[in-house]
PDB file of C-alpha atoms in Angstrom:
ATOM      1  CA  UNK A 365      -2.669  19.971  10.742  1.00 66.00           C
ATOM      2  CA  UNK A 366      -5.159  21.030  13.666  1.00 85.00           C
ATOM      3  CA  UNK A 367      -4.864  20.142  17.069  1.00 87.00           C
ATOM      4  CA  UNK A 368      -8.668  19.526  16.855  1.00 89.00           C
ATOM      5  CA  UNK A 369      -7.983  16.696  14.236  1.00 89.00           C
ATOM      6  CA  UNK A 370      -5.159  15.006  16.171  1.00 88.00           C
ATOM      7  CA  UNK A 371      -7.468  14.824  19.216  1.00 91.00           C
ATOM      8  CA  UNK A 372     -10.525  13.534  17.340  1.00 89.00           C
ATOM      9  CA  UNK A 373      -8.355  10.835  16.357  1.00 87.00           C
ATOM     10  CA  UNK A 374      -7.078   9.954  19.597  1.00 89.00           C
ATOM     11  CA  UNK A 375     -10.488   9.596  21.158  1.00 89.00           C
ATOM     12  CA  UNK A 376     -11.290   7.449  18.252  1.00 86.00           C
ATOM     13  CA  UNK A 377      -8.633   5.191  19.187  1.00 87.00           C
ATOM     14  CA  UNK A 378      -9.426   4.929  22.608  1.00 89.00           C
ATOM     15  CA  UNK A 379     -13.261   4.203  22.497  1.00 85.00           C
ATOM     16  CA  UNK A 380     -12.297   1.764  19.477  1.00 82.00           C
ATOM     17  CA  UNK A 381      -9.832  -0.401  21.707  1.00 83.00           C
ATOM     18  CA  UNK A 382     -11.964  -0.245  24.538  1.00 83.00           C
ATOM     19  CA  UNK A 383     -14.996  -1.292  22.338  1.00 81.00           C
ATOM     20  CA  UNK A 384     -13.645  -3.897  20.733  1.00 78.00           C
ATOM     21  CA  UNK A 385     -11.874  -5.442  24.416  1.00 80.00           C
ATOM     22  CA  UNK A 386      -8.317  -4.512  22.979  1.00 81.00           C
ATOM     23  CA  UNK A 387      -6.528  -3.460  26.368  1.00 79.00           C
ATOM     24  CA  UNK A 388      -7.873  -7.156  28.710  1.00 79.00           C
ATOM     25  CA  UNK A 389      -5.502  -9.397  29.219  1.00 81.00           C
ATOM     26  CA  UNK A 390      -7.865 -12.168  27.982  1.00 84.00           C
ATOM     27  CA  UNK A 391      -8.667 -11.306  24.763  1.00 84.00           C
ATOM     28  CA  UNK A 392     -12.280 -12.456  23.321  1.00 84.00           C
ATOM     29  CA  UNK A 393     -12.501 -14.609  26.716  1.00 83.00           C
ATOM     30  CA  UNK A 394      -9.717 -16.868  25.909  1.00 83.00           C
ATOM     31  CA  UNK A 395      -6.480 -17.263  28.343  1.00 82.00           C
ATOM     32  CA  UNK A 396      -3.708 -14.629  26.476  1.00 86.00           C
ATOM     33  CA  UNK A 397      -4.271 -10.937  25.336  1.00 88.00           C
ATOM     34  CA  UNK A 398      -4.301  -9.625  21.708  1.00 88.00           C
ATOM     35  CA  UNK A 399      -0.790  -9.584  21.190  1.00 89.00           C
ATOM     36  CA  UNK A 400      -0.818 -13.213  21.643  1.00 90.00           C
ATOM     37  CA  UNK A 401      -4.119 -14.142  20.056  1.00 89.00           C
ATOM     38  CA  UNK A 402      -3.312 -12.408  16.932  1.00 90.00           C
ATOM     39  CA  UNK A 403       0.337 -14.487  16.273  1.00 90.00           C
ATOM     40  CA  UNK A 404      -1.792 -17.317  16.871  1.00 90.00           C
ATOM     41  CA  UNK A 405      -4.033 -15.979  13.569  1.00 89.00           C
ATOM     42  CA  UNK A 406      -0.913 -14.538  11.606  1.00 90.00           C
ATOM     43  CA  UNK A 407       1.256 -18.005  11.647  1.00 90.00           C
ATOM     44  CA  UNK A 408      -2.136 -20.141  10.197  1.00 82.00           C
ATOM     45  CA  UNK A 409      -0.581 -22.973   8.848  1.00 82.00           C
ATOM     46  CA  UNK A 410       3.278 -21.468   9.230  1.00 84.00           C
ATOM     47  CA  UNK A 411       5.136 -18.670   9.161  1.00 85.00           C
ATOM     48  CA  UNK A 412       8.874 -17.402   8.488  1.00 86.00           C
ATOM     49  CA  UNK A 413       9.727 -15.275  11.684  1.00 87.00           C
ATOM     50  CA  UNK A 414      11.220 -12.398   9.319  1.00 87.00           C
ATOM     51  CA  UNK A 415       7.432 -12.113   7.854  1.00 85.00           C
ATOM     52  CA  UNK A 416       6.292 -12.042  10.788  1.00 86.00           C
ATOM     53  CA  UNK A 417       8.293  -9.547  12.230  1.00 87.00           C
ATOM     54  CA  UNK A 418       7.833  -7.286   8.926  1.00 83.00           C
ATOM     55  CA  UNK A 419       4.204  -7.576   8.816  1.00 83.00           C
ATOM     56  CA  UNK A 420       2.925  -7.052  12.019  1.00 85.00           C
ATOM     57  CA  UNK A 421       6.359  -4.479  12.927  1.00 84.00           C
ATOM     58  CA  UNK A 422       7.286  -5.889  15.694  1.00 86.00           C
ATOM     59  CA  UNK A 423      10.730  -6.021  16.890  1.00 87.00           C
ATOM     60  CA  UNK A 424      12.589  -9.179  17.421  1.00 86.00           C
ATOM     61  CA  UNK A 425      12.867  -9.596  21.411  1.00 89.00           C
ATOM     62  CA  UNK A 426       9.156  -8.692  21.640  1.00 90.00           C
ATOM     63  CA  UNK A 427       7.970 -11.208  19.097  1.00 90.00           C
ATOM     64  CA  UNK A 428      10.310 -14.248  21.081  1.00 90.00           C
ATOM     65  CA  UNK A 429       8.353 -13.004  23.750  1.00 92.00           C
ATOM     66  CA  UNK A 430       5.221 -13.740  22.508  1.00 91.00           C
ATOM     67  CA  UNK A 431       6.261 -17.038  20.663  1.00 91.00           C
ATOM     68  CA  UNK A 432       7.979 -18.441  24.112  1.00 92.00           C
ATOM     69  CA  UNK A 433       4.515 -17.623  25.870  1.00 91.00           C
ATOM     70  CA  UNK A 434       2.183 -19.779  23.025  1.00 92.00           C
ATOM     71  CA  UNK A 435       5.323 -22.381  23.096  1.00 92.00           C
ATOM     72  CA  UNK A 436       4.907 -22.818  26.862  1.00 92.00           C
ATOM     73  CA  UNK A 437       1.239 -23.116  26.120  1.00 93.00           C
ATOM     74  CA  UNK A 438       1.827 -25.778  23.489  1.00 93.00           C
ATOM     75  CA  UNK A 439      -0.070 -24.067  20.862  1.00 92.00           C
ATOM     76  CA  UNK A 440       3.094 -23.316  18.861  1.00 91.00           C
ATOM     77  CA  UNK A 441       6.664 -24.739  17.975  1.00 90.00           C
ATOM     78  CA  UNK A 442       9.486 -22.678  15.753  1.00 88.00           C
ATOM     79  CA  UNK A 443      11.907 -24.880  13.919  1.00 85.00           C
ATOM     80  CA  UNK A 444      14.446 -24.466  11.537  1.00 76.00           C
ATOM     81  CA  UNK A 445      13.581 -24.460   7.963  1.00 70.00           C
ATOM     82  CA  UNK A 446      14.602 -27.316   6.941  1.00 64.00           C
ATOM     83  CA  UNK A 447      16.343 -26.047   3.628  1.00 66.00           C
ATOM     84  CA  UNK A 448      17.679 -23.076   5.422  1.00 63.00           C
ATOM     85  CA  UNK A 449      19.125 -23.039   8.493  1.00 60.00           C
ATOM     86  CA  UNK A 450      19.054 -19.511   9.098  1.00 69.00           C
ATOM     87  CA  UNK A 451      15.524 -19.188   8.447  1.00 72.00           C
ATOM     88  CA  UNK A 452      13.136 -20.135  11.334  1.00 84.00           C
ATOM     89  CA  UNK A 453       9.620 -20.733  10.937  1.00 87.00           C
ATOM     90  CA  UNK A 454       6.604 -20.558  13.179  1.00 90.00           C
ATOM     91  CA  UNK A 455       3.676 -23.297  13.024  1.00 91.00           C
ATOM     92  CA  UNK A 456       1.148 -24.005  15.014  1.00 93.00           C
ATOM     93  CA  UNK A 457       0.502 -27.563  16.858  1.00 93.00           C
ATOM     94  CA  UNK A 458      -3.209 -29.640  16.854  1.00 92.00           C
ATOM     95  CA  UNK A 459      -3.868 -27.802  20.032  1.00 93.00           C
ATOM     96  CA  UNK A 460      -2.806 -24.436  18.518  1.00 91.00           C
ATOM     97  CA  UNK A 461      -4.875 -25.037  15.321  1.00 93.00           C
ATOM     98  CA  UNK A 462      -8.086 -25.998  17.384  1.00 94.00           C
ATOM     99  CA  UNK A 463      -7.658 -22.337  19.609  1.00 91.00           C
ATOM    100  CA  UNK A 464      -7.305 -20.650  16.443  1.00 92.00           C
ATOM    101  CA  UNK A 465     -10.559 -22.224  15.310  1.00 92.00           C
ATOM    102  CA  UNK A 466     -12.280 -21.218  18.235  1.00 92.00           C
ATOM    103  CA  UNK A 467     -10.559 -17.246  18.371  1.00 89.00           C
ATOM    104  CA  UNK A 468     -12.298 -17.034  15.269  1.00 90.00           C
ATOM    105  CA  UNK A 469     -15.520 -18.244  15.906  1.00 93.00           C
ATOM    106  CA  UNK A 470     -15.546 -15.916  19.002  1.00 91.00           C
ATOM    107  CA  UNK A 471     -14.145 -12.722  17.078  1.00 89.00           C
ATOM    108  CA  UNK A 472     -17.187 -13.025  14.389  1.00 92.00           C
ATOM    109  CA  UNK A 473     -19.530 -14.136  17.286  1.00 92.00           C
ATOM    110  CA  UNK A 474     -18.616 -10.798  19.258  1.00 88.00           C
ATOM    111  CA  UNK A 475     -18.371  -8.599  15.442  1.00 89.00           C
ATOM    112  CA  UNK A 476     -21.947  -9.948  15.211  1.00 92.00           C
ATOM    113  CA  UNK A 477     -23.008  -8.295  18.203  1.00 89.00           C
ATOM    114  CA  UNK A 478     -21.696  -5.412  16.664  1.00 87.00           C
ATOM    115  CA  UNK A 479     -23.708  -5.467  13.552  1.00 91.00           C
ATOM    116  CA  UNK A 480     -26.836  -6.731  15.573  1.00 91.00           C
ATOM    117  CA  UNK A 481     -27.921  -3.340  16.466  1.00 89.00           C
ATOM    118  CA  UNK A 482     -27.501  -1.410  13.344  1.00 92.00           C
ATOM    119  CA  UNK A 483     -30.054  -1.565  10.129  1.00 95.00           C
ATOM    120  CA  UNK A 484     -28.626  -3.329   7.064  1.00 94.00           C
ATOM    121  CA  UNK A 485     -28.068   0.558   5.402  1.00 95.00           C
ATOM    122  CA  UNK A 486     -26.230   1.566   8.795  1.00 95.00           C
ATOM    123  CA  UNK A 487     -24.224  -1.759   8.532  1.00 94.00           C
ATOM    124  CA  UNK A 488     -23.298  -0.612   4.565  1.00 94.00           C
ATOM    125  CA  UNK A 489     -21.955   3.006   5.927  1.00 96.00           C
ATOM    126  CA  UNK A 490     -19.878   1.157   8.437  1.00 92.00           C
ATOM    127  CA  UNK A 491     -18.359  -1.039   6.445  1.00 93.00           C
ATOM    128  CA  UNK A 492     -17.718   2.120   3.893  1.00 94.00           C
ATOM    129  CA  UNK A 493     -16.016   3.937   6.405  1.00 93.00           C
ATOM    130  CA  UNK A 494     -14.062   1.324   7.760  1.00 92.00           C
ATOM    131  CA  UNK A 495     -12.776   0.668   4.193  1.00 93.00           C
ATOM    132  CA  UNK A 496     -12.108   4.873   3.840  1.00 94.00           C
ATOM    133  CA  UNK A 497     -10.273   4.739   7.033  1.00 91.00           C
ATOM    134  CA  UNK A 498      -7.976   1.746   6.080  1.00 91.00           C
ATOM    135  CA  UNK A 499      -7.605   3.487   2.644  1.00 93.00           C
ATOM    136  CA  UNK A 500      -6.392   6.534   4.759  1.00 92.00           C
ATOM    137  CA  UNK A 501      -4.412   4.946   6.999  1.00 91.00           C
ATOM    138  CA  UNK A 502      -2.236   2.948   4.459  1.00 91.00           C
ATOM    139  CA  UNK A 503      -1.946   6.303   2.398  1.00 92.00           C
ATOM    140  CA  UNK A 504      -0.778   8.263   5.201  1.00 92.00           C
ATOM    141  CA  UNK A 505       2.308   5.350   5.438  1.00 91.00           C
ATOM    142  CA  UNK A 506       3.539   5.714   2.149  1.00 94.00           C
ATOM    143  CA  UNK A 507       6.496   7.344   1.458  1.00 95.00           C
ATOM    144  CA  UNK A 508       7.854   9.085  -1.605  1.00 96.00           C
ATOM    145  CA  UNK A 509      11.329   9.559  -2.090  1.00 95.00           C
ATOM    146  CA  UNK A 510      13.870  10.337  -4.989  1.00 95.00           C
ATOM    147  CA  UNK A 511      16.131   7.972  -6.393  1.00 95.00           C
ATOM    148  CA  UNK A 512      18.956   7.710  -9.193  1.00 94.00           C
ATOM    149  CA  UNK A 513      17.967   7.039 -12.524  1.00 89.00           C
ATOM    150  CA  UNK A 514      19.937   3.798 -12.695  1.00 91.00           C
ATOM    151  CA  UNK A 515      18.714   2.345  -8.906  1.00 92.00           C
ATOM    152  CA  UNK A 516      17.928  -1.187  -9.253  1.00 93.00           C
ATOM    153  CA  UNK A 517      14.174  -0.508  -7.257  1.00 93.00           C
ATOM    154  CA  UNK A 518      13.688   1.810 -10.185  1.00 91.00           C
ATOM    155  CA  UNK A 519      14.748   0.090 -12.676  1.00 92.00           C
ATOM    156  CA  UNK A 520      12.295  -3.099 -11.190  1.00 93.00           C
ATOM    157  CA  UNK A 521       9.746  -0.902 -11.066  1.00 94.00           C
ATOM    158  CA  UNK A 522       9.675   0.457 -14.495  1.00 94.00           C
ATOM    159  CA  UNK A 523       9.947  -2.948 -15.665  1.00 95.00           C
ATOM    160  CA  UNK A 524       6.932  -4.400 -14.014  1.00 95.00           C
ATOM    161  CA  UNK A 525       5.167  -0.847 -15.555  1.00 96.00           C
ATOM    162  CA  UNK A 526       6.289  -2.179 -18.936  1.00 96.00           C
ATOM    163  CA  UNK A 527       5.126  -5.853 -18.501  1.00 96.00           C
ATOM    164  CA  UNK A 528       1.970  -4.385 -17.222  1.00 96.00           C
ATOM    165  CA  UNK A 529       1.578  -2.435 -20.067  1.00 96.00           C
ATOM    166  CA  UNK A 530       2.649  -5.164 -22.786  1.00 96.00           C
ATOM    167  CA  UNK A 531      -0.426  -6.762 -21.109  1.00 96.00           C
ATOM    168  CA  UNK A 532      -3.026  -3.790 -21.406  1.00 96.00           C
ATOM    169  CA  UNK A 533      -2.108  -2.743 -25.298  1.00 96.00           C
ATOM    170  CA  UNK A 534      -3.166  -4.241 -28.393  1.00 95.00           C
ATOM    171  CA  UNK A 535       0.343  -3.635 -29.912  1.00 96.00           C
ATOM    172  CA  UNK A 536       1.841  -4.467 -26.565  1.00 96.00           C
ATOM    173  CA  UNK A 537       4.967  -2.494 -25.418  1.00 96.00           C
ATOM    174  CA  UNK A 538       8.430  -2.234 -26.066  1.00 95.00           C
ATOM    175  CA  UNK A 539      10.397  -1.592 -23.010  1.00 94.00           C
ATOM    176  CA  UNK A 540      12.944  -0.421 -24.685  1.00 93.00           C
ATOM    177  CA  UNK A 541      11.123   2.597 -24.944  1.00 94.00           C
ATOM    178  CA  UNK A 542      11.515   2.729 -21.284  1.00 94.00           C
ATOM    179  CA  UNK A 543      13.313   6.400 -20.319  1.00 93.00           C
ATOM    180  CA  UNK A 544      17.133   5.448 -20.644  1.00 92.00           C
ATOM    181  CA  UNK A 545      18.719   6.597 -17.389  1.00 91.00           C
ATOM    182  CA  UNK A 546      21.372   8.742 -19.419  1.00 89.00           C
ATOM    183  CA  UNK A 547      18.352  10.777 -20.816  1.00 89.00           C
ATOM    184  CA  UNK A 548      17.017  11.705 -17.975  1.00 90.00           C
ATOM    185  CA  UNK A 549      17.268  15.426 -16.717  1.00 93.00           C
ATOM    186  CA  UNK A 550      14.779  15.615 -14.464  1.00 95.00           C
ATOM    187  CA  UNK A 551      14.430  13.580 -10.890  1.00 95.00           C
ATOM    188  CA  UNK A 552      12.702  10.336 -10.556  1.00 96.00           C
ATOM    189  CA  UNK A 553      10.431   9.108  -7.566  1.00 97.00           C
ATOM    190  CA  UNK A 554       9.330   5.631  -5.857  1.00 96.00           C
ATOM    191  CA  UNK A 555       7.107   5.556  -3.778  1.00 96.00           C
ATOM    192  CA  UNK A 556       7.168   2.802  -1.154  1.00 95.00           C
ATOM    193  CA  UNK A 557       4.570   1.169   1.458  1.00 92.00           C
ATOM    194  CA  UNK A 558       5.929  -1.207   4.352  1.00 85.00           C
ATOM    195  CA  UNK A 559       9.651  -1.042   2.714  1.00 85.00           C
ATOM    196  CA  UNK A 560       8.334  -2.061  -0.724  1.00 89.00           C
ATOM    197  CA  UNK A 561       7.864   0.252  -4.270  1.00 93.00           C
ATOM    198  CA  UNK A 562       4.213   1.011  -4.544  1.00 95.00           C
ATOM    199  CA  UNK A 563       4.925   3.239  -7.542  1.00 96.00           C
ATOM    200  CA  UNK A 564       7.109   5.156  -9.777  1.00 96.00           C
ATOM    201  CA  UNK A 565       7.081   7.974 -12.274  1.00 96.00           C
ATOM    202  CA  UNK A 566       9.848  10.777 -13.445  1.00 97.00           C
ATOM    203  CA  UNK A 567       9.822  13.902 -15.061  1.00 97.00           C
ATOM    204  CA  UNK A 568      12.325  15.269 -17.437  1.00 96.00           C
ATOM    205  CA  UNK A 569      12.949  18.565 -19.393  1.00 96.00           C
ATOM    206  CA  UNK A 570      11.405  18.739 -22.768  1.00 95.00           C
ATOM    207  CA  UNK A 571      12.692  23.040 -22.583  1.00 94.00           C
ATOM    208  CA  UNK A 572      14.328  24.744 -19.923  1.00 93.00           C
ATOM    209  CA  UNK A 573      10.680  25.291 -18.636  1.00 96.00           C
ATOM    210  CA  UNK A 574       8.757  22.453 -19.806  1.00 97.00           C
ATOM    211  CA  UNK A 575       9.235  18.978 -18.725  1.00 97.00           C
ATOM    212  CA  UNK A 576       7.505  16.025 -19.174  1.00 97.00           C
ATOM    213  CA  UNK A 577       5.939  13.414 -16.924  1.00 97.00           C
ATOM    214  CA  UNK A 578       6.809   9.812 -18.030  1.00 96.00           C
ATOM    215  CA  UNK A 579       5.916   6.397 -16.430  1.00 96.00           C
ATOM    216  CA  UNK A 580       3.464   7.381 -13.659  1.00 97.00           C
ATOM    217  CA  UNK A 581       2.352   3.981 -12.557  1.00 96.00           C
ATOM    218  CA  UNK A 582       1.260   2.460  -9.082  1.00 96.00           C
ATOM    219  CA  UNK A 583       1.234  -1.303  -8.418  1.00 95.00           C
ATOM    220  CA  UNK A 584      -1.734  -3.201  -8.295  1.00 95.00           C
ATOM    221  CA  UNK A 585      -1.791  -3.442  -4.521  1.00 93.00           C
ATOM    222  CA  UNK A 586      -1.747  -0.251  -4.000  1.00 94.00           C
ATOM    223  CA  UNK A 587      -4.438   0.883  -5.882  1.00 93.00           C
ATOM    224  CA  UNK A 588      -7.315   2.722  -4.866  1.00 92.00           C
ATOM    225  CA  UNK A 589      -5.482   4.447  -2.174  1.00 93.00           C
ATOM    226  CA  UNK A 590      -4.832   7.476  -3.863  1.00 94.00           C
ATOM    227  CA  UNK A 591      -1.507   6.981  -4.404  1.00 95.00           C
ATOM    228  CA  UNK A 592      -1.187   8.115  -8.163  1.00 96.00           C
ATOM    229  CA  UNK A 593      -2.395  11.502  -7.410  1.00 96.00           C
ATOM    230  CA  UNK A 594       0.019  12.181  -4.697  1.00 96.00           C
ATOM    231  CA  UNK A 595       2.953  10.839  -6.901  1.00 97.00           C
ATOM    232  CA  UNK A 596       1.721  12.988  -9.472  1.00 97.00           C
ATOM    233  CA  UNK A 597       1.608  15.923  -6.952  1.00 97.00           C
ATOM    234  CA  UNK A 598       5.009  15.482  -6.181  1.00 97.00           C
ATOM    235  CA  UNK A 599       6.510  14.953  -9.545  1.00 97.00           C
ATOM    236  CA  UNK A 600       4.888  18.497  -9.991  1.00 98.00           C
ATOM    237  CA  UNK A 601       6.246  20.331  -7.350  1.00 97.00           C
ATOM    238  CA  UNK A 602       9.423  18.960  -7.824  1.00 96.00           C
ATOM    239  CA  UNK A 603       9.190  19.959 -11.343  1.00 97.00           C
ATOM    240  CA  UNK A 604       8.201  23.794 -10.463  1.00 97.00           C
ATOM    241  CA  UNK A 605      10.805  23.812  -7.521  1.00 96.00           C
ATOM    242  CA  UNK A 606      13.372  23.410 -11.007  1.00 95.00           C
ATOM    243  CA  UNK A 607      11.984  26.241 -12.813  1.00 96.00           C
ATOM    244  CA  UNK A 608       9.061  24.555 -14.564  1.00 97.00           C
ATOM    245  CA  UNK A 609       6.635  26.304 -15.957  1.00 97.00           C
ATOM    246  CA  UNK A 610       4.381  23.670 -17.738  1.00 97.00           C
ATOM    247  CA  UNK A 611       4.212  20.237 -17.150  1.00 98.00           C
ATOM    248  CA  UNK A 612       3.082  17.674 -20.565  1.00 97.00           C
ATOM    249  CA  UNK A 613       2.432  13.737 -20.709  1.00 97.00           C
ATOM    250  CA  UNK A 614       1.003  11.746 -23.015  1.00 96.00           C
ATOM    251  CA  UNK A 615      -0.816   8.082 -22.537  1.00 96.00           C
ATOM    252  CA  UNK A 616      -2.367   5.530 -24.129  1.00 96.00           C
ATOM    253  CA  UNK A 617      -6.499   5.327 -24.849  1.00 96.00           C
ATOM    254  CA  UNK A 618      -6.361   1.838 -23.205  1.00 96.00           C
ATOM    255  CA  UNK A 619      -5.189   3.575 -19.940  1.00 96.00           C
ATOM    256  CA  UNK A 620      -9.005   5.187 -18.717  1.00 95.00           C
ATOM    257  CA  UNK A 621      -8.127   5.322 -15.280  1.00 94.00           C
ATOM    258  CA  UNK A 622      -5.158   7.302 -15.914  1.00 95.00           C
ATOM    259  CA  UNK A 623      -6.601   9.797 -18.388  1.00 97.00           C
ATOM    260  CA  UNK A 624      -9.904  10.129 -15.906  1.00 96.00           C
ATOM    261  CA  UNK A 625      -6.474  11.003 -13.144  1.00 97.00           C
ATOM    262  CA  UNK A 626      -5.400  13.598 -15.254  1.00 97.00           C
ATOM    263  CA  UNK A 627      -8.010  15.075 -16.097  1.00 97.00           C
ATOM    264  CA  UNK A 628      -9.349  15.284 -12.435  1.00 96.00           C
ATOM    265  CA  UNK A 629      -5.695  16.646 -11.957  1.00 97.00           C
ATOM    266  CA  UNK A 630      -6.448  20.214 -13.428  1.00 97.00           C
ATOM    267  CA  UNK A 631      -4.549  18.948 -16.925  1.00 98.00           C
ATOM    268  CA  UNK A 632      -5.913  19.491 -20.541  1.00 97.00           C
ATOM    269  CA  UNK A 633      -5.815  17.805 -23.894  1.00 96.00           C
ATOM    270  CA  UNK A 634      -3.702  19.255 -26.438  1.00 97.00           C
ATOM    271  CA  UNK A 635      -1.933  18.248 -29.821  1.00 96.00           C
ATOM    272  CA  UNK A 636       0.385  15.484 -29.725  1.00 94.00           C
ATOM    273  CA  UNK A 637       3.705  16.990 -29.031  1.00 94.00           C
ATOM    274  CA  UNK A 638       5.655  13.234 -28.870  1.00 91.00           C
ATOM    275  CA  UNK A 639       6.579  10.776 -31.927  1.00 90.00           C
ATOM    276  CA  UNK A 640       5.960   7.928 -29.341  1.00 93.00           C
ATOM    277  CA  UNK A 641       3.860   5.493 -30.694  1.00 92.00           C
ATOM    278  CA  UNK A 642       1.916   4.962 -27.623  1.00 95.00           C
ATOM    279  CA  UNK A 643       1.078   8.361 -26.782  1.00 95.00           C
ATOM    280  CA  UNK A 644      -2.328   8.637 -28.174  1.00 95.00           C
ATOM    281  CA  UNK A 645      -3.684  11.332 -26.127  1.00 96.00           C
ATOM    282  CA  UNK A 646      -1.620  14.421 -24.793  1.00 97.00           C
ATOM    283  CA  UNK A 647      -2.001  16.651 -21.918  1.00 98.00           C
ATOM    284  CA  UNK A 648      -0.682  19.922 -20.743  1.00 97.00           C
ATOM    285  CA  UNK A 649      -1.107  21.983 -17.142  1.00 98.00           C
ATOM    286  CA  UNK A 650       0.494  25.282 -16.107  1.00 97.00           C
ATOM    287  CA  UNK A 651       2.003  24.943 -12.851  1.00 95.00           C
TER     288      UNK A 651
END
């Protein structure tokens, strides 16, 4: 990583914040700054604190903060739920409701002024590189670690792979073809985005230095990030850090977007190797 990069970054971030009026205390004109404005948008029509917390990452004493300041300004009450007492939930009043209205209509009145000055193409490349950036940025969060065989995550995981793919197939799927955790000699990965699983796949010795890749698959919300390649790259290394030479898989015809990965992925097509039913295609790469 360059210092260059890291610095281009932070300069983006500043003119950004200061573009958009992130750092006033009176955010879009109204009486509160951001931090404020954008519970008031989060909690729409109610909210469970613990969301709340989780998805903006905020820790608890800061977020009371905020919620005792819109309280004060009657825009927001937090009760108990009333089915669980330990859960507390965030909802906005009438008046709260009727500043939320108006927040909006000033955030796409002052977005609008944004646009204004750019050509409809010029609007189109922003809106494409605001998409890459987000794209980036949620990449760049995900983790990847290894897990047992038999962790329960995993074990989720796969099976949502397998519904998935009972789904996608003409025959459907048997999960009981699912890897059993006993046969598995390799090391298996999760990947995970804002403490969830994103994704999953394992590999597993076929020879001392040939293993297999087996149920690389990323969850529909976190597709289109990028996030199957980097799995893949790190079921690879981990792989050749073991002593593997050459790395196989096989998939299914109805998977495209996963042959179109491998292939982009530096593997080739070779004989089917596997009596698996749903391996219709096979690939190999030398690592």
């Amino acid at each position: 990583m360059e210092a260059d990069q890291i610095e281009r970054v932070r300069d983006f971030n500043r003119y950004y914040t200061g573009r958009l009026g992130l750092l006033a205390d009176t955010y879009l004109g109204q009486d509160r700054p951001l931090g404020q404005a954008r519970l008031l948008f989060e909690i729409g029509d109610g909210c469970d604190l613990r969301d709340l917390r989780a998805r903006l990452a905020l820790d608890s004493g800061y977020l009371s903060r905020l919620l005792r300041a819109l309280e004060d300004q009657g825009l927001v009450t937090v009760d108990v739920h009333p089915s669980d007492g330990r859960v507390r939930v965030a909802r906005l009043t009438d008046a709260g409701h009727q500043e939320r209205a108006e927040l909006d209509a000033r955030s796409r009145e002052r977005i609008a002024g944004l646009l204004h000055g750019l050509t409809h193409d010029q609007r189109d490349q922003l809106i494409a590189a605001q998409n890459q950036v987000r794209r980036l940025l949620r990449l760049s969060t995900v983790s990847i670690e290894h897990v047992a065989a038999a962790a329960e995550p995993a074990r989720d995981c796969l099976r949502r792979y397998a519904a998935e793919l009972d789904d996608r197939f003409p025959e459907g799927y048997d999960a009981a073809s699912l890897t059993p955790p006993a046969e598995m000699t390799g090391e298996q990965l999760l990947a995970y985005e804002d403490g969830r699983p994103a994704g999953c796949g394992l590999w597993t010795h076929l020879e001392t230095d040939v293993a297999e890749i087996r149920h690389l698959w990323i969850a529909p919300e976190a597709r289109g990030l990028g996030l199957g390649r980097l799995l893949l790259q790190h079921l690879e290394d981990g792989a050749s850090a073991d002593g593997v030479t050459t790395v196989r898989l096989g998939t299914h015809t109805a998977l495209t977007e996963a042959i179109s990965l491998y292939r982009r992925s530096g593997y080739h097509e070779i004989a089917n190797y596997s009596a698996s039913p749903y391996n219709q295609l096979a690939f190999e790469k030398h690592l």
